[in-house]
CSV table of C-alpha atoms in Angstrom, one decimal:
chain,number,residue,atom,x,y,z
A,1,MET,CA,104.3,125.0,53.2
A,2,THR,CA,106.7,126.9,52.1
A,3,GLY,CA,109.2,126.3,49.1
A,4,PRO,CA,112.9,127.7,49.7
A,5,THR,CA,114.7,131.0,49.0
A,6,ALA,CA,116.7,131.8,46.2
A,7,GLU,CA,120.0,131.3,48.0
A,8,ALA,CA,118.7,127.5,49.3
A,9,ARG,CA,117.3,126.2,45.8
A,10,ARG,CA,120.4,127.7,44.5
A,11,ALA,CA,122.7,125.1,47.3
A,12,ILE,CA,119.7,122.4,46.1
A,13,LEU,CA,120.8,122.7,42.0
A,14,GLN,CA,124.5,122.8,42.8
A,15,ALA,CA,124.5,119.8,45.4
A,16,GLY,CA,123.2,118.1,41.7
A,17,LEU,CA,125.9,119.1,39.3
A,18,GLN,CA,128.2,117.2,42.2
A,19,ALA,CA,126.8,114.7,40.6
A,20,PRO,CA,129.2,112.5,38.4
A,21,SER,CA,128.3,112.1,34.6
A,22,ALA,CA,129.6,110.8,31.7
A,23,GLU,CA,134.3,111.8,31.4
A,24,ASN,CA,133.1,115.4,33.9
A,25,ARG,CA,130.4,116.9,31.9
A,26,HIS,CA,126.9,117.5,32.1
A,27,TYR,CA,124.5,118.0,29.4
A,28,LEU,CA,121.5,119.0,31.1
A,29,ARG,CA,119.8,122.4,31.4
A,30,PHE,CA,118.0,123.2,34.5
A,31,VAL,CA,114.2,125.8,33.5
A,32,ARG,CA,113.3,128.1,36.3
A,33,SER,CA,109.3,127.6,37.3
A,34,ASP,CA,107.1,129.0,39.4
A,35,ASP,CA,107.4,126.6,42.1
A,36,GLY,CA,110.6,123.9,41.1
A,37,VAL,CA,112.9,123.5,38.7
A,38,CYS,CA,112.6,121.6,34.8
A,39,LEU,CA,115.8,119.1,34.2
A,40,ASP,CA,115.7,118.8,30.5
A,41,ALA,CA,118.5,117.0,28.9
A,42,THR,CA,120.4,118.5,25.6
A,43,ALA,CA,123.0,117.0,23.6
A,44,THR,CA,120.0,114.3,22.4
A,45,GLU,CA,120.9,114.7,19.1
A,46,VAL,CA,123.1,112.4,19.7
A,47,TRP,CA,121.3,109.8,21.2
A,48,ALA,CA,119.4,107.9,18.1
A,49,ASP,CA,123.0,107.6,16.5
A,50,GLN,CA,124.8,106.8,19.5
A,51,PRO,CA,122.6,105.2,21.1
A,52,HIS,CA,124.6,104.7,24.3
A,53,GLN,CA,125.3,107.8,24.9
A,54,LYS,CA,121.1,107.9,26.1
A,55,PRO,CA,120.5,105.2,29.4
A,56,MET,CA,124.1,106.8,29.8
A,57,ALA,CA,123.2,110.5,30.2
A,58,LEU,CA,119.8,109.4,31.7
A,59,MET,CA,122.3,107.5,34.8
A,60,SER,CA,124.0,110.7,35.0
A,61,TYR,CA,120.5,112.6,35.8
A,62,GLY,CA,119.1,110.1,37.8
A,63,ALA,CA,122.3,110.7,40.3
A,64,VAL,CA,121.6,114.6,39.7
A,65,VAL,CA,117.8,114.5,40.7
A,66,GLU,CA,119.2,112.0,43.9
A,67,ASN,CA,121.7,114.5,44.8
A,68,MET,CA,119.5,117.6,44.8
A,69,ARG,CA,117.0,115.5,46.9
A,70,LEU,CA,119.7,115.1,49.5
A,71,ARG,CA,120.5,118.5,49.6
A,72,ALA,CA,117.0,119.7,49.8
A,73,LEU,CA,116.1,117.1,53.1
A,74,GLU,CA,119.8,119.0,54.3
A,75,LEU,CA,117.8,122.4,54.7
A,76,GLY,CA,114.7,121.4,55.5
A,77,PHE,CA,112.1,120.8,52.3
A,78,GLU,CA,111.5,117.7,50.9
A,79,GLN,CA,111.7,116.9,47.3
A,80,GLN,CA,108.9,115.7,44.4
A,81,VAL,CA,109.8,114.5,41.1
A,82,GLN,CA,107.9,114.1,38.1
A,83,TRP,CA,109.3,111.6,35.7
A,84,TRP,CA,108.1,113.0,32.1
A,85,PRO,CA,105.9,115.3,32.6
A,86,GLN,CA,105.6,116.0,29.6
A,87,PRO,CA,105.3,113.3,27.2
A,88,ALA,CA,105.2,116.1,24.0
A,89,MET,CA,108.5,117.2,25.1
A,90,PRO,CA,111.2,114.1,25.4
A,91,ALA,CA,113.7,115.9,26.3
A,92,ARG,CA,112.7,117.5,29.6
A,93,VAL,CA,113.5,114.6,31.5
A,94,ALA,CA,111.8,115.9,35.1
A,95,CYS,CA,110.3,118.5,36.6
A,96,VAL,CA,110.8,119.2,40.6
A,97,GLN,CA,109.3,120.9,43.7
A,98,TRP,CA,110.3,121.4,47.3
A,99,ARG,CA,108.1,122.1,49.9
A,100,SER,CA,109.1,122.9,54.1
A,101,SER,CA,109.5,119.3,55.7
A,102,GLY,CA,110.2,118.0,58.8
A,103,VAL,CA,111.6,114.6,57.5
A,104,PRO,CA,114.8,114.9,59.0
A,105,ALA,CA,118.8,114.9,57.2
A,106,ASP,CA,120.2,111.9,55.4
A,107,PRO,CA,123.5,111.1,56.4
A,108,LEU,CA,124.6,111.0,53.0
A,109,SER,CA,124.4,114.7,51.8
A,110,ALA,CA,127.8,114.7,54.0
A,111,ALA,CA,129.4,113.4,51.2
A,112,ILE,CA,128.2,115.1,48.5
A,113,ASP,CA,131.3,117.6,47.8
A,114,ARG,CA,133.2,114.8,49.1
A,115,ARG,CA,133.2,112.3,46.6
A,116,HIS,CA,135.4,111.2,43.4
A,117,THR,CA,137.0,109.1,41.5
A,118,ASN,CA,139.9,108.0,42.9
A,119,ARG,CA,141.9,106.0,39.4
A,120,ARG,CA,145.2,105.2,41.8
A,121,PHE,CA,146.0,101.9,42.6
A,122,TYR,CA,143.9,100.2,46.0
A,123,ALA,CA,145.3,98.1,48.4
A,124,ARG,CA,144.7,94.7,48.2
A,125,ASP,CA,143.2,93.9,52.1
A,126,PRO,CA,139.0,93.6,51.9
A,127,LEU,CA,137.2,95.3,53.3
A,128,PRO,CA,134.5,94.2,56.7
A,129,ARG,CA,131.9,92.9,55.5
A,130,GLU,CA,129.9,95.2,57.6
A,131,MET,CA,131.2,98.3,55.2
A,132,LEU,CA,130.4,95.9,52.0
A,133,ASP,CA,125.9,96.0,54.2
A,134,ARG,CA,126.5,99.5,54.6
A,135,LEU,CA,126.7,100.3,50.6
A,136,ALA,CA,124.5,98.0,49.5
A,137,ALA,CA,121.9,99.3,51.5
A,138,ALA,CA,122.5,102.6,50.0
A,139,ALA,CA,120.6,101.2,47.2
A,140,GLN,CA,118.0,99.7,48.5
A,141,PRO,CA,115.6,102.8,49.0
A,142,VAL,CA,115.7,103.2,45.3
A,143,ALA,CA,112.8,101.0,44.5
A,144,GLY,CA,113.8,98.0,42.0
A,145,ALA,CA,118.0,98.6,42.0
A,146,HIS,CA,120.3,95.6,43.9
A,147,LEU,CA,124.3,96.2,44.3
A,148,LEU,CA,125.9,93.0,43.2
A,149,TRP,CA,129.1,91.5,45.1
A,150,MET,CA,131.9,90.0,42.2
A,151,SER,CA,132.9,88.0,45.6
A,152,GLU,CA,133.0,84.0,44.0
A,153,PRO,CA,135.6,83.6,42.3
A,154,LYS,CA,134.3,82.5,38.7
A,155,ARG,CA,131.5,85.9,39.2
A,156,ARG,CA,134.7,88.1,39.2
A,157,ALA,CA,136.4,86.3,36.9
A,158,VAL,CA,133.2,86.9,34.1
A,159,ALA,CA,133.5,90.3,35.7
A,160,LEU,CA,136.9,90.9,34.7
A,161,ARG,CA,137.0,89.2,31.3
A,162,ALA,CA,134.3,91.5,30.3
A,163,ILE,CA,135.9,94.2,31.6
A,164,ARG,CA,139.1,93.6,30.0
A,165,ILE,CA,137.9,93.1,26.6
A,166,ALA,CA,135.5,96.4,26.4
A,167,GLU,CA,138.6,98.2,27.5
A,168,THR,CA,141.1,96.4,25.0
A,169,GLU,CA,138.2,98.0,22.6
A,170,ARG,CA,138.4,100.9,23.2
A,171,PHE,CA,141.8,101.7,22.3
A,172,ARG,CA,141.2,99.3,19.0
A,173,ARG,CA,138.0,100.8,17.0
A,174,GLU,CA,138.6,104.7,15.6
A,175,ALA,CA,134.5,105.6,16.6
A,176,LEU,CA,135.3,104.5,20.3
A,177,HIS,CA,138.8,105.5,20.8
A,178,ARG,CA,137.9,109.5,19.6
A,179,GLU,CA,135.2,109.3,21.8
A,180,MET,CA,137.7,108.1,24.9
A,181,PHE,CA,140.5,110.8,24.0
A,182,ALA,CA,137.5,113.5,23.0
A,183,ASN,CA,137.9,114.8,26.7
A,184,VAL,CA,140.7,114.3,27.9
A,185,ARG,CA,142.1,118.0,28.9
A,186,PHE,CA,146.3,117.5,27.5
A,187,GLU,CA,146.6,120.8,27.2
A,188,LEU,CA,146.6,121.3,31.1
A,189,GLY,CA,149.7,119.3,31.3
A,190,TRP,CA,149.8,116.8,34.4
A,191,GLN,CA,149.8,118.7,37.4
A,192,ALA,CA,146.2,120.8,37.2
A,193,SER,CA,142.6,120.7,37.5
A,194,CYS,CA,140.0,121.5,35.4
A,195,ASP,CA,135.5,122.2,35.9
A,196,GLU,CA,134.6,119.7,32.9
A,197,GLY,CA,136.4,117.1,30.5
A,198,LEU,CA,138.7,115.4,32.4
A,199,PRO,CA,142.6,116.3,33.0
A,200,PRO,CA,145.5,114.5,32.5
A,201,GLY,CA,146.3,114.0,36.3
A,202,ALA,CA,143.2,112.6,36.8
A,203,LEU,CA,144.1,109.4,35.1
A,204,GLU,CA,147.3,108.6,37.4
A,205,ILE,CA,149.1,107.0,34.2
A,206,GLU,CA,152.7,106.4,35.3
A,207,GLY,CA,155.3,108.8,34.5
A,208,PRO,CA,157.7,106.3,32.5
A,209,ILE,CA,154.1,106.3,29.8
A,210,ARG,CA,153.1,109.6,29.9
A,211,LEU,CA,154.3,110.9,27.1
A,212,PRO,CA,154.2,107.9,25.0
A,213,PHE,CA,150.3,107.9,26.5
A,214,ALA,CA,149.8,111.6,24.8
A,215,GLY,CA,150.9,110.2,21.2
A,216,PHE,CA,148.2,107.6,21.5
A,217,ARG,CA,145.6,109.9,21.2
A,218,HIS,CA,146.5,110.1,18.1
A,219,TRP,CA,144.0,107.5,15.9
A,220,GLU,CA,146.7,107.7,12.9
A,221,CYS,CA,149.2,106.2,15.6
A,222,MET,CA,147.0,103.8,17.8
A,223,ARG,CA,146.4,102.1,14.1
A,224,VAL,CA,149.3,101.6,13.2
A,225,LEU,CA,150.0,100.3,16.5
A,226,SER,CA,147.3,98.0,16.8
A,227,TRP,CA,148.7,95.6,14.0
A,228,PHE,CA,151.0,95.0,17.1
A,229,GLY,CA,148.9,94.4,19.1
A,230,THR,CA,149.5,96.6,21.1
A,231,HIS,CA,145.7,97.3,22.2
A,232,TYR,CA,145.8,94.0,23.6
A,233,SER,CA,148.4,95.1,26.3
A,234,LEU,CA,146.5,98.5,26.8
A,235,GLY,CA,143.5,97.2,27.3
A,236,PHE,CA,145.1,95.0,30.3
A,237,ARG,CA,146.4,97.6,31.9
A,238,ALA,CA,143.8,100.6,31.5
A,239,GLY,CA,140.8,97.7,32.8
A,240,TYR,CA,142.2,94.4,33.7
A,241,VAL,CA,144.9,95.2,35.9
A,242,PRO,CA,143.0,97.8,38.6
A,243,CYS,CA,140.1,95.9,38.8
A,244,ALA,CA,142.0,92.6,39.4
A,245,LEU,CA,144.2,93.8,42.1
A,246,SER,CA,141.2,95.5,43.7
A,247,PRO,CA,140.2,93.9,46.2
A,248,HIS,CA,136.5,94.2,45.4
A,249,LEU,CA,134.2,94.4,42.1
A,250,GLY,CA,130.8,95.2,42.4
A,251,LEU,CA,127.5,96.6,40.0
A,252,ILE,CA,124.6,98.7,40.2
A,253,ALA,CA,121.4,96.9,38.4
A,254,VAL,CA,118.3,97.4,38.5
A,255,ALA,CA,114.8,95.0,38.0
A,256,ARG,CA,113.5,94.9,34.5
A,257,SER,CA,110.2,97.1,34.1
A,258,ASP,CA,109.0,98.3,31.1
A,259,SER,CA,110.2,101.4,31.3
A,260,PRO,CA,114.4,101.2,30.3
A,261,ASP,CA,114.9,104.8,30.1
A,262,ARG,CA,112.7,104.7,33.3
A,263,ASP,CA,114.9,101.9,34.7
A,264,ALA,CA,118.2,104.3,33.9
A,265,VAL,CA,117.4,106.9,35.7
A,266,ALA,CA,117.0,104.6,38.5
A,267,ALA,CA,120.6,103.1,38.5
A,268,GLY,CA,121.7,106.4,38.7
A,269,GLN,CA,119.9,107.1,41.5
A,270,ALA,CA,121.1,104.4,43.2
A,271,LEU,CA,125.0,104.4,42.1
A,272,GLN,CA,125.0,107.6,43.5
A,273,ARG,CA,123.6,106.4,46.9
A,274,VAL,CA,126.3,103.2,46.9
A,275,TRP,CA,128.8,106.2,45.9
A,276,LEU,CA,128.6,108.4,48.7
A,277,ALA,CA,128.6,105.5,51.1
A,278,ALA,CA,131.6,104.2,50.0
A,279,ALA,CA,133.0,108.5,50.0
A,280,ASP,CA,131.6,108.9,53.7
A,281,LEU,CA,133.4,106.0,54.4
A,282,GLY,CA,136.8,107.3,53.0
A,283,LEU,CA,137.2,104.1,50.7
A,284,ALA,CA,137.9,105.0,46.9
A,285,PHE,CA,135.9,104.1,44.1
A,286,GLN,CA,135.5,103.9,39.8
A,287,PRO,CA,133.0,103.6,38.3
A,288,ILE,CA,133.7,101.3,35.1
A,289,ALA,CA,131.4,102.7,32.5
A,290,ALA,CA,132.7,100.7,29.1
A,291,ALA,CA,131.4,97.3,29.6
A,292,ILE,CA,128.5,98.0,29.5
A,293,ALA,CA,128.0,101.3,27.4
A,294,LEU,CA,129.5,99.4,24.6
A,295,SER,CA,126.5,96.5,25.2
A,296,HIS,CA,124.2,99.7,24.6
A,297,GLN,CA,125.9,100.7,21.3
A,298,ARG,CA,125.1,99.9,17.5
A,299,PRO,CA,127.6,97.6,16.8
A,300,GLY,CA,129.8,98.9,13.3
A,301,GLY,CA,131.3,101.9,11.5
A,302,GLY,CA,134.0,102.2,13.7
A,303,TRP,CA,132.0,102.1,17.9
A,304,VAL,CA,132.5,98.2,19.2
A,305,SER,CA,131.4,95.0,16.6
A,306,ALA,CA,128.6,92.7,16.7
A,307,ALA,CA,130.6,89.9,17.7
A,308,THR,CA,132.8,91.7,20.2
A,309,GLN,CA,129.2,93.6,21.5
A,310,THR,CA,127.5,89.7,21.9
A,311,ARG,CA,130.2,88.2,23.8
A,312,LEU,CA,129.8,91.6,26.4
A,313,ARG,CA,126.4,91.1,26.6
A,314,GLU,CA,126.6,87.1,27.7
A,315,LEU,CA,129.0,87.9,30.2
A,316,LEU,CA,126.7,90.6,31.6
A,317,ALA,CA,124.7,88.7,32.3
A,318,ASP,CA,126.4,85.6,33.5
A,319,ILE,CA,127.4,88.3,36.2
A,320,THR,CA,123.7,88.6,36.6
A,321,GLY,CA,122.6,85.3,36.6
A,322,ASP,CA,119.9,86.2,36.4
A,323,ALA,CA,117.5,88.0,33.3
A,324,ASN,CA,115.2,90.0,35.1
A,325,LEU,CA,118.4,91.9,35.9
A,326,GLN,CA,119.5,94.8,33.5
A,327,PRO,CA,123.6,95.2,34.6
A,328,TRP,CA,123.6,99.2,35.0
A,329,MET,CA,127.6,99.5,36.0
A,330,LEU,CA,130.1,97.9,37.1
A,331,PHE,CA,132.9,99.4,39.7
A,332,ARG,CA,135.7,98.8,41.8
A,333,LEU,CA,136.1,99.9,45.2
A,334,GLY,CA,138.9,99.2,47.9
A,335,ARG,CA,141.4,102.0,50.1
A,336,ALA,CA,144.2,103.7,48.5
A,337,LYS,CA,146.2,107.3,48.4
A,338,ALA,CA,144.0,110.4,47.4
A,339,PRO,CA,143.7,110.7,43.7
A,340,SER,CA,146.4,113.0,42.3
A,341,VAL,CA,144.4,115.6,41.2
A,342,VAL,CA,140.3,115.8,42.0
A,343,THR,CA,137.8,117.5,39.6
A,344,GLY,CA,135.4,120.8,39.6
A,345,ARG,CA,132.5,121.4,38.5
A,346,PRO,CA,131.4,124.3,37.0
A,347,PRO,CA,129.2,127.4,39.2
A,348,VAL,CA,125.4,126.5,38.1
A,349,GLU,CA,124.1,129.6,36.7
A,350,ARG,CA,125.9,128.0,33.4
A,351,TYR,CA,122.9,125.3,33.4
A,352,LEU,CA,119.9,127.9,33.9
A,353,ASP,CA,117.3,128.7,31.6
């Protein structure tokens, strides 16, 4: 049994980098080994002070490894993964090996390069049930993962409330505000794309409010506007309105185990599979991370308030309806025009040790 060539290995790793990441930045390194590669987390120094960063990063690593597995199968190789193979090195998240195999390719691999976030408003028409079933089936191969649809009016209303509260809080608290705007590349203008960070054009901000939105990135401006309640209208527009007008809201949840870190990785794998299935069907998809990210934060100090965090946790628990299910990612789904700007990814060599 033989492993992939250098060219095939590069294709596998580049496919991994096509996976979603917070604010379009991957915090990882690939470390070569004799018979594979290890994935090391970077920027781990912030996890203690900003605990929400860790589960979000682990979700992205799960998506990266899932993409690698799909591309490896496409190239004729089976992937074996050891999660946290060296307890003395907690930043070493996974070690991966490949061996030639006759296992057939997964059709989801064809959508790896087409997957993207679409922040446009979606058409209101509901999708056929068979499409929703196909997306739910995409999550099933990940042990413990579930895709919940916010189909019941009550559950959908609870999800929308959580989304609105979380987005409002992001404009209201200084640390959240700075985190939100830190990776928006305003210097690019509203037409250009980039390989890292968020180009403003990808945010799908309406023309008349682009100029004031650019001003909102300054905390001194936002702090004054908050005295007049502007953060409520911004949270309403940023989260509630596009989600309320979308035909479908979904939630990736994972059955709780004795390893929250492993659960986060599983959530990332399931999210990526569902997202790829949506891309394969030509559907628009946007993850809505704020409500769940804020539920993991350390409250105070410019981050989420303790009262808001408690409320978000209560709402998220109502959404799942099962204390054994941990919510990991809300998303909206539908049909829409292609996004104005789609981001790229840096070459894999930037992430190689």
